[in-house]
Short mmCIF file of C-alpha atoms in Angstrom, two decimals:
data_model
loop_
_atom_site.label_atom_id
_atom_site.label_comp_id
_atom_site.label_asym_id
_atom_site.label_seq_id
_atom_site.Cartn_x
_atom_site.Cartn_y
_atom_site.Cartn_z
CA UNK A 1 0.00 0.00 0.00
CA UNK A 2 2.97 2.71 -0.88
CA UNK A 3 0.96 5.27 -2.80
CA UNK A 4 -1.66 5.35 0.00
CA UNK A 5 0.43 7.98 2.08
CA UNK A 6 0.04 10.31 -1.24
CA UNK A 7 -3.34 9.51 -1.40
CA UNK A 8 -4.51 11.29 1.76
CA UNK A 9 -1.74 13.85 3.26
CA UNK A 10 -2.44 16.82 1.00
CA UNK A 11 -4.73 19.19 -0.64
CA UNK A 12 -4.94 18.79 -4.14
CA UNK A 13 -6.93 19.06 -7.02
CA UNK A 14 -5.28 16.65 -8.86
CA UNK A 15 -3.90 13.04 -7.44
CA UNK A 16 -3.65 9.98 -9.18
CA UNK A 17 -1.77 6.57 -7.73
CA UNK A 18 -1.89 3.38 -8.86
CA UNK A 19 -0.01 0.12 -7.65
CA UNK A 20 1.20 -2.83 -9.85
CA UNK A 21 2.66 -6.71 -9.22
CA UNK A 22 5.16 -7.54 -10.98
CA UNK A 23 6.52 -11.30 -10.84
CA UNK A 24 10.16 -11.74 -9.76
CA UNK A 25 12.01 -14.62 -8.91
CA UNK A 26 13.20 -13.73 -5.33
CA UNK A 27 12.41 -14.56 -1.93
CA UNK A 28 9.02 -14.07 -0.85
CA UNK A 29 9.15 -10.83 1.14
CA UNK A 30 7.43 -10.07 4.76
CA UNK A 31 6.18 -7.26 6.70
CA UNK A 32 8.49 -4.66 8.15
CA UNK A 33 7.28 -2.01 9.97
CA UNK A 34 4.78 0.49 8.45
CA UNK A 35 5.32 -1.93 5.33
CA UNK A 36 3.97 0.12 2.90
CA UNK A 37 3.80 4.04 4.51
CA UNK A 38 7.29 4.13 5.72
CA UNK A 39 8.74 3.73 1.94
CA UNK A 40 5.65 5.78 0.68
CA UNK A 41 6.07 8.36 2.66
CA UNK A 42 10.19 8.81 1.61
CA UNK A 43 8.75 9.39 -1.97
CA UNK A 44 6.27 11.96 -1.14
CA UNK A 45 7.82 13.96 1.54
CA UNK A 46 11.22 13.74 -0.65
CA UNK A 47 9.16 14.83 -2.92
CA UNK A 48 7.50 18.04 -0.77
CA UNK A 49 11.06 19.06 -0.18
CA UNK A 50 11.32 19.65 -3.93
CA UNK A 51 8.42 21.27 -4.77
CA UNK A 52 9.44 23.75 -1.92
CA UNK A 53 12.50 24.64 -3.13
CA UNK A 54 11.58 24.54 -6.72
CA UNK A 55 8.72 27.55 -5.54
CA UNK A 56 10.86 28.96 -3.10
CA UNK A 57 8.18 27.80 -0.27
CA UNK A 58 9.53 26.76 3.38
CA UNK A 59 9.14 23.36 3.50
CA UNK A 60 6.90 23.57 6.86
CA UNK A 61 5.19 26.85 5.08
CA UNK A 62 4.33 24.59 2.21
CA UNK A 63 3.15 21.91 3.82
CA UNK A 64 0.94 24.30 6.04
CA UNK A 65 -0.57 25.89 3.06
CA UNK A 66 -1.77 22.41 1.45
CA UNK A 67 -3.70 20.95 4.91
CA UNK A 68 -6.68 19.79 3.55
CA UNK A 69 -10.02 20.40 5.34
CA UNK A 70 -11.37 16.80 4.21
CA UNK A 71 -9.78 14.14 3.79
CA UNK A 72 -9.13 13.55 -0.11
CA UNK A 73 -9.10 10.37 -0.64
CA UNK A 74 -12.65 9.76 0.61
CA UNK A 75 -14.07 13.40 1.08
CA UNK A 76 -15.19 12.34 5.07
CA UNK A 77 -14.25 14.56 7.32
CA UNK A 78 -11.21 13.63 9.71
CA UNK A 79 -12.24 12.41 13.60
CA UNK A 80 -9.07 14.69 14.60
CA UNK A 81 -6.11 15.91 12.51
CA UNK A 82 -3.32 18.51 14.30
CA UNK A 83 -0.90 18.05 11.72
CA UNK A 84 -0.30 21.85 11.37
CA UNK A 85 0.23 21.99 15.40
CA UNK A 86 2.84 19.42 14.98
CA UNK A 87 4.39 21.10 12.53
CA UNK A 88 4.28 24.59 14.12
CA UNK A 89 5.70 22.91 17.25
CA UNK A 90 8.44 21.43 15.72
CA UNK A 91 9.62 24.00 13.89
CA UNK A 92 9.41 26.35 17.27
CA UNK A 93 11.12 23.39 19.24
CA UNK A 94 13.90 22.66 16.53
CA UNK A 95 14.16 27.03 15.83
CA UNK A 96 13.41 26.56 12.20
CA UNK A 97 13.15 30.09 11.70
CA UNK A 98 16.70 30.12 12.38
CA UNK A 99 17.36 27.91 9.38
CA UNK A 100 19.32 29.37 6.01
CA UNK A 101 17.14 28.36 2.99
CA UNK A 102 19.86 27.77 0.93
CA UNK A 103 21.57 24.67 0.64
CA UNK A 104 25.20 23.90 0.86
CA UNK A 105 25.38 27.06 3.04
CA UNK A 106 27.13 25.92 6.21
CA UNK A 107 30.50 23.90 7.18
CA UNK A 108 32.24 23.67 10.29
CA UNK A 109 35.17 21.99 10.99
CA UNK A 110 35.45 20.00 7.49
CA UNK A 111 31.19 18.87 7.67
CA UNK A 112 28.71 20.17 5.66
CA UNK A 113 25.64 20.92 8.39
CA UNK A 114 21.93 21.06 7.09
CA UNK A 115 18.40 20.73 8.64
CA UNK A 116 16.18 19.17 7.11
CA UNK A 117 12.01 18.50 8.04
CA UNK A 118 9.49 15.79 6.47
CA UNK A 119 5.31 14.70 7.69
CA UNK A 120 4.49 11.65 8.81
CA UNK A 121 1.02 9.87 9.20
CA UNK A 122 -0.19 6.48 9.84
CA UNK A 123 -3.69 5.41 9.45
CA UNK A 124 -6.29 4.02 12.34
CA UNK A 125 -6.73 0.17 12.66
CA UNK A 126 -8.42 -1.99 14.97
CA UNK A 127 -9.38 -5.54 14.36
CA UNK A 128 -12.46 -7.72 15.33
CA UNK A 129 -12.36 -10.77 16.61
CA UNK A 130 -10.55 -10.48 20.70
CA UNK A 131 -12.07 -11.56 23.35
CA UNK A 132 -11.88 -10.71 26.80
CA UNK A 133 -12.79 -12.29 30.61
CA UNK A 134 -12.98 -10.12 33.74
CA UNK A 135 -13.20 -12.31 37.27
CA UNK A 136 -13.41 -10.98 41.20
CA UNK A 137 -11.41 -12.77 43.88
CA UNK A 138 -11.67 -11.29 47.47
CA UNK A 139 -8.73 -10.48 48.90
CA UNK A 140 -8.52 -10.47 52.36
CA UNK A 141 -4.89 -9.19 52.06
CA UNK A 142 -5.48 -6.39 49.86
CA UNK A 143 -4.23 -3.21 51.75
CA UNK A 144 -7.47 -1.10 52.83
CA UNK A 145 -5.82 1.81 51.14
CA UNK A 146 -6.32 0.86 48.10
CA UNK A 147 -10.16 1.32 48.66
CA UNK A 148 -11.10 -2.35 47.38
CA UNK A 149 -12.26 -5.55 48.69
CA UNK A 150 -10.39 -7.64 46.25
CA UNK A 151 -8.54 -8.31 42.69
CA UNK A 152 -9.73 -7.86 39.09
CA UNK A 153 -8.29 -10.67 36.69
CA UNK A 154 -8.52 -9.25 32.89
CA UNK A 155 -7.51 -12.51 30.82
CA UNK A 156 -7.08 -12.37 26.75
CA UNK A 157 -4.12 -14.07 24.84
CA UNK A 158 -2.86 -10.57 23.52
CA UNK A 159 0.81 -10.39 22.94
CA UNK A 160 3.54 -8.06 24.59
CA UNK A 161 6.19 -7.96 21.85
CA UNK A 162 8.30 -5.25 24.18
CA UNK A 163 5.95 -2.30 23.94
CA UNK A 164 4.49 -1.97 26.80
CA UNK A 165 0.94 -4.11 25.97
CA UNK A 166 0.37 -5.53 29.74
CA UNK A 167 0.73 -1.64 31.82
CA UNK A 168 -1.43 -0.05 29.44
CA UNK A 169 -4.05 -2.64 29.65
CA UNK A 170 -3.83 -2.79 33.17
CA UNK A 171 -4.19 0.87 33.00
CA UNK A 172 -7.11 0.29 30.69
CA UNK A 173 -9.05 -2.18 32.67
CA UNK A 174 -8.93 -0.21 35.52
CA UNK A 175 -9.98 2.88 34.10
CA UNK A 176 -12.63 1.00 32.93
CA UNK A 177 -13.53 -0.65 36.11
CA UNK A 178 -13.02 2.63 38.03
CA UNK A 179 -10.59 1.19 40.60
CA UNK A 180 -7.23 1.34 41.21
CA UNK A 181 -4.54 -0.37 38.91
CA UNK A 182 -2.86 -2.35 41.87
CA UNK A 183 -6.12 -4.11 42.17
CA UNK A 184 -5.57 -5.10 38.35
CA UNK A 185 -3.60 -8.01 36.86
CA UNK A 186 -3.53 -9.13 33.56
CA UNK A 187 -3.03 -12.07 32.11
CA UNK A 188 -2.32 -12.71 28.56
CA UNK A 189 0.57 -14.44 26.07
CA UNK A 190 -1.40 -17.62 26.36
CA UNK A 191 -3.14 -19.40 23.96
CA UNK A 192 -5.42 -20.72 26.73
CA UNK A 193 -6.91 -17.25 27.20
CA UNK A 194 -9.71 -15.77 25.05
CA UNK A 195 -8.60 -15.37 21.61
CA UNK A 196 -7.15 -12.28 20.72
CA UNK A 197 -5.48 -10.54 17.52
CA UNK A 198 -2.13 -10.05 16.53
CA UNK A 199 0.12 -6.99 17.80
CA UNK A 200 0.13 -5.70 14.31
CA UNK A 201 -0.91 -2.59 11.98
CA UNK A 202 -0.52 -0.30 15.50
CA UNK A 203 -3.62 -1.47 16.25
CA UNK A 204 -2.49 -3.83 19.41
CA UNK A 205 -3.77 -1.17 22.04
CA UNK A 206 -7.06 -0.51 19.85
CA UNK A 207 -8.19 -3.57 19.39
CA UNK A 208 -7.61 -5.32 22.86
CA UNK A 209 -8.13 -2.09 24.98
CA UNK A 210 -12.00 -1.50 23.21
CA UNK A 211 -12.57 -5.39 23.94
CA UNK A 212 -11.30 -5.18 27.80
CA UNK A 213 -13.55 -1.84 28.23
CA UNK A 214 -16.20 -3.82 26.80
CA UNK A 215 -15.91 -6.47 29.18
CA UNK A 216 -15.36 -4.02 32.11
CA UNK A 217 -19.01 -2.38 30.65
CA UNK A 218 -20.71 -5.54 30.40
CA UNK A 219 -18.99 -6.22 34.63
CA UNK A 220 -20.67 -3.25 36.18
CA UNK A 221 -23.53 -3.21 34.25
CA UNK A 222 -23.88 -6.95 35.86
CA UNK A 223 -22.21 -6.84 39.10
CA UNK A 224 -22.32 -2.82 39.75
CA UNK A 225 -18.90 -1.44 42.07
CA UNK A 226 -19.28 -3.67 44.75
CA UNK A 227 -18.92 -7.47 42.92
CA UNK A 228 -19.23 -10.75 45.13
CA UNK A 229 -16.46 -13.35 45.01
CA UNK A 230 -16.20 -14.93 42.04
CA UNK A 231 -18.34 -12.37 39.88
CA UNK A 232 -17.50 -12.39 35.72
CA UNK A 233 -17.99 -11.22 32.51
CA UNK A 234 -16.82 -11.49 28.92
CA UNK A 235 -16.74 -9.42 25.96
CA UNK A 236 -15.56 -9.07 22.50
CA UNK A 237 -14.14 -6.56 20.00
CA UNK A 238 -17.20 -4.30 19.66
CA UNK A 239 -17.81 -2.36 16.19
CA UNK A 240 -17.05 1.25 15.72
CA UNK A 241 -20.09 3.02 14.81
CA UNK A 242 -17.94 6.12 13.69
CA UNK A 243 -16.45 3.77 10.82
CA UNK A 244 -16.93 5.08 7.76
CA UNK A 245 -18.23 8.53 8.91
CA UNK A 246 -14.69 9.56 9.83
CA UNK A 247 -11.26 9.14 8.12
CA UNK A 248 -8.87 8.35 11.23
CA UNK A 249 -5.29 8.78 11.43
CA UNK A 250 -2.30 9.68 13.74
CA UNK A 251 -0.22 12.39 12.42
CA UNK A 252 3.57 13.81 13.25
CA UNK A 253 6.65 16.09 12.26
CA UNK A 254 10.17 15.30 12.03
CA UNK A 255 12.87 17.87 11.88
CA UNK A 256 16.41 16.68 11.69
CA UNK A 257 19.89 17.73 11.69
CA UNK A 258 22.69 16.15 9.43
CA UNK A 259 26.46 16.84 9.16
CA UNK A 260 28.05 15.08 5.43
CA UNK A 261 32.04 15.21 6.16
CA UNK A 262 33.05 16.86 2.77
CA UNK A 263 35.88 14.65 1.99
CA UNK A 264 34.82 11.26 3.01
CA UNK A 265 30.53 11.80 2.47
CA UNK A 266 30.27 10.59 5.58
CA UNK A 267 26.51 11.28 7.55
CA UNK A 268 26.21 11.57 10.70
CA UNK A 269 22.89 13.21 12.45
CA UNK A 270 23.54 14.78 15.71
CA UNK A 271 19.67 15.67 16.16
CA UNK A 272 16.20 14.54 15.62
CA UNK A 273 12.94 15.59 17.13
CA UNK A 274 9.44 13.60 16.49
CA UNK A 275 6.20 15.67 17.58
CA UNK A 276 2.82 13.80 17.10
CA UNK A 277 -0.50 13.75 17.19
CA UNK A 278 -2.36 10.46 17.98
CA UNK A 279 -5.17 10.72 20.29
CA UNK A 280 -5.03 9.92 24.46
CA UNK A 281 -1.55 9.22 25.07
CA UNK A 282 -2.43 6.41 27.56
CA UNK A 283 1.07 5.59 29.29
CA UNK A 284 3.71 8.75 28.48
CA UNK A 285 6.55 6.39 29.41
CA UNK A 286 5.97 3.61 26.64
CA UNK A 287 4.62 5.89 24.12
CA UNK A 288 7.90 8.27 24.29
CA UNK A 289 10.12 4.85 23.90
CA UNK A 290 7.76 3.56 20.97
CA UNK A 291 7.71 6.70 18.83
CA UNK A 292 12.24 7.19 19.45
CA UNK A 293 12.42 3.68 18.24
CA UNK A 294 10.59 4.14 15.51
CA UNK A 295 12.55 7.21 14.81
CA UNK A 296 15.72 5.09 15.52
CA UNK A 297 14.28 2.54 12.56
CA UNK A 298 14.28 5.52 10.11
CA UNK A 299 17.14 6.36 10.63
CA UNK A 300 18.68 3.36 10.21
CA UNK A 301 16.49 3.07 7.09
CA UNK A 302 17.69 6.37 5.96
CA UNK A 303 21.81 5.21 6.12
CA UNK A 304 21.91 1.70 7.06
CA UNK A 305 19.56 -0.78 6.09
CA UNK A 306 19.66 -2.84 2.61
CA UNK A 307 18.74 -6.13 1.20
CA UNK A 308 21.50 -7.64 -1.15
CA UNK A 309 20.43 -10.33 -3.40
CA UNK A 310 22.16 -12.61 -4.84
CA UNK A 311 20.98 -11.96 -9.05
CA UNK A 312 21.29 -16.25 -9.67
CA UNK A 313 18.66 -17.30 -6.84
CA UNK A 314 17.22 -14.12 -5.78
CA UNK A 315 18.06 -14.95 -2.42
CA UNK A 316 18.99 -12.41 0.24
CA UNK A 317 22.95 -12.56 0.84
CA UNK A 318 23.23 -10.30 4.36
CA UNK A 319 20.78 -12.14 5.69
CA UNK A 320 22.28 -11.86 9.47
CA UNK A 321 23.09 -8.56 12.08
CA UNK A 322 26.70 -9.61 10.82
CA UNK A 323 26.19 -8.24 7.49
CA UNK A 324 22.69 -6.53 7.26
CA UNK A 325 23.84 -2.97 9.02
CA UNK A 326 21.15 -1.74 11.60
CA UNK A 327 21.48 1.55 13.70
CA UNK A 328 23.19 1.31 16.87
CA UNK A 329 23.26 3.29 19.94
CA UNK A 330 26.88 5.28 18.67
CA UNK A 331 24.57 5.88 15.40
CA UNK A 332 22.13 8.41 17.57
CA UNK A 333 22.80 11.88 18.32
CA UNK A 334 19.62 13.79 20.57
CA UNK A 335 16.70 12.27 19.42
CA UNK A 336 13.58 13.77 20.97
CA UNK A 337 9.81 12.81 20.89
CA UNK A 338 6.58 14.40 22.31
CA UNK A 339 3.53 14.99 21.31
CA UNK A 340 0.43 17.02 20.99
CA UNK A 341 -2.60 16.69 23.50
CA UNK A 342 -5.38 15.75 21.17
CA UNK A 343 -9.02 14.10 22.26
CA UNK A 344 -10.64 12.06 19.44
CA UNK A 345 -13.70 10.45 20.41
CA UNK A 346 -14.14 8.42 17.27
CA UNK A 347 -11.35 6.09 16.83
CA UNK A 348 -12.29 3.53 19.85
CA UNK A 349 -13.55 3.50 23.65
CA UNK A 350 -10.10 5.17 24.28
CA UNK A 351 -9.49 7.80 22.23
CA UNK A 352 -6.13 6.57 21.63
CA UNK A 353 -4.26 6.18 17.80
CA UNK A 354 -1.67 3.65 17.44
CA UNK A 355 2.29 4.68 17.81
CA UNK A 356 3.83 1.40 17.37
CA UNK A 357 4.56 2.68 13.35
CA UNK A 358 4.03 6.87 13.09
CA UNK A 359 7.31 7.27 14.56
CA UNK A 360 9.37 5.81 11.46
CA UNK A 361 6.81 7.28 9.01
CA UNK A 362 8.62 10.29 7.16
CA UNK A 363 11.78 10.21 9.67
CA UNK A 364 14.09 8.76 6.46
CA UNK A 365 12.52 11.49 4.31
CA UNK A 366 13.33 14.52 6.77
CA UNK A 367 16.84 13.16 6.74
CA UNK A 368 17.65 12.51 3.14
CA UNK A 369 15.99 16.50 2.91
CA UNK A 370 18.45 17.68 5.54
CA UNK A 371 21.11 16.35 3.39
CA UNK A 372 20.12 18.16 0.33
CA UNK A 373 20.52 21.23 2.63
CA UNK A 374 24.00 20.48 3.42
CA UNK A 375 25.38 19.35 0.23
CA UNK A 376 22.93 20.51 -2.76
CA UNK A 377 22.73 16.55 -3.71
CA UNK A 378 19.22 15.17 -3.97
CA UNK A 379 19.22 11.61 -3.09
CA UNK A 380 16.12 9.87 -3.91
CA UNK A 381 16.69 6.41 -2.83
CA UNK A 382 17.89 4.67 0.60
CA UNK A 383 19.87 3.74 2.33
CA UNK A 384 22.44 6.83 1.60
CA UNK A 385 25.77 6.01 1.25
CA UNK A 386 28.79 7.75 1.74
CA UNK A 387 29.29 7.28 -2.35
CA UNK A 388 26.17 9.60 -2.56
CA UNK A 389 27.98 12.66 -1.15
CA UNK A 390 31.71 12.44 -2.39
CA UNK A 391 32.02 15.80 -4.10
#
């Protein structure tokens, strides 16, 4: 789905995208994150930095200026869009206004320096088919403090994968349930549980949070605040009745800062900054680390990352950390994230938009466009290597 970024990001009277198969005899090829926006949106916001300087438009000015008021793909309005904000808070945050328009304009100390800025959005998903079970054990135990007789069990076989899945469902349920989350455990990872869908698309939180909420709805409406030992209820995945009346996605901004060493083409980026908008931000703590890794991921899409094939079999040659290049630690300068405060009662029971994939959406872009501000060379392709920049 590569051309479905351009399809919906900006204004325009005139927008046409197509995709096409072509047969090729090489490995079958998987999912990586955003699979299909994260490439997408390198062409188009590569592309936004061209049109800008080709009309001698700031690149934040020009994006500004083309914010549509619908969406265009499918003329519905949008449940919540503060893509301008981001971008108006990045650019205050990273002191665009400070920034030289031309390119090739600064060096210090043998590096060409450039900033460079790119969009980033990621659409709304959640998937039917979780279930969830809520139980009441007294607790005789339980410290009176915590202003509850006993412990809520919340049990569905959703799957941590490292982002944080079992606090912010905890922190769901008991929202939910109105208690505290110390009276809360979860249980899932186990196919014993009540089914649940896969932690994919960024729709992990959306999908499993609206099904525990509407198991912790169907609990009180059952057993009311003050349950008896051994009190349940189930739910499932219930349907959005906003689908289809709103177009729903998260949204973002990512400024950057490059330095190209003029003799060796060399990139290093001392600075990035992430700003987004995607609805309740439910736990700060594992949002902040999901949106730097995925701005860690573009950059190491941006200078790293590439598939070599071998042209007799097709078959992928670096196909270990040995030889396939990721990002490391000594690879990242300051890289900050934070977001905007945005309510959006549409998407789910939450108000929350996944972040699992905005943060690696348009992050290669804004650095491939800082390095056309420090050098003058447009690269249009990834990863960039240093054979892109000897001058």
């Amino acid at each position: 789905q590569t051309a479905t970024y351009s399809r919906s990001m900006y204004a325009t009277p005139t927008r046409r995208t197509s995709h096409r198969l072509v047969p090729l005899d090489v490995g079958v090829p998987s999912w990586m994150r955003a699979p299909g926006e994260a490439p997408g949106s390198f062409a188009a916001e590569v592309a936004m930095d061209e049109l800008a300087v080709a009309s001698g438009i700031d690149p934040v000015e020009l994006r500004i200026r083309n914010d549509p008021a619908v969406s265009p793909e499918s003329g519905l309005p949008f449940s919540s869009r503060h893509l301008v904000d981001c971008l108006r808070r990045g650019a205050d945050r990273f002191a665009w206004q400070l920034r030289d328009p031309q390119p090739r304009a600064r060096m210090v100390e043998g590096w060409w320096v450039g900033t460079g800025m790119a969009a980033s959005s990621y659409p709304v998903y959640s998937m039917p088919g979780s279930s969830a079970v809520i139980r009441f054990h007294l607790d005789p135990l339980l410290d009176p403090a915590l202003g509850a007789s006993g412990r809520y069990e919340v049990e569905l076989a959703a799957a941590d994968i490292g982002t944080g899945a079992r606090t912010v469902l905890t922190q769901i349920a008991a929202d939910a349930l109105g208690v505290r989350p110390e009276t809360v455990d979860v249980a899932i990872g186990d196919t014993a549980l009540p089914p649940a869908t896969i932690a994919g698309g960024s729709s992990g939180t959306a999908s499993w949070g609206a099904t525990i909420a509407d198991a912790a709805d169907r609990f009180r409406d059952k057993w009311g605040d003050d349950p008896a030992d051994g009190a349940q209820a189930d739910g499932s995945m219930p349907d959005n009745p906003y689908s289809g009346r709103y177009a729903m996605s998260a949204y973002g901004a990512h400024f950057s800062q490059v330095a190209v060493h003029a003799d060796t083409g060399e990139v290093r980026v001392p600075r990035m900054l992430g700003v987004f908008a995607a609805g309740r931000i439910i736990n700060p703590d594992t949002a902040r680390s999901q949106l730097l890794g995925g701005m860690t991921m573009g950059l190491s899409m941006a200078l790293h990352e590439q598939s070599v094939l071998d042209p007799r079999f097709g078959h992928v040659i670096n196909h270990d950390l040995a030889n396939y290049h990721i990002t490391a630690h000594a690879d990242v300068g300051t890289m900050e994230a934070e977001w905007i405060d945005e309510e959006d009662p549409y998407v789910n029971p939450m108000g929350s938009k996944g972040i699992g994939e905005i943060g690696i959406v348009g992050a290669a872009a804004a650095i491939a466009n800082a390095t056309y501000h420090a050098t003058g060379t447009r690269i249009r392709s990834v990863p960039m290597t240093v054979d892109d920049f000897v001058m």
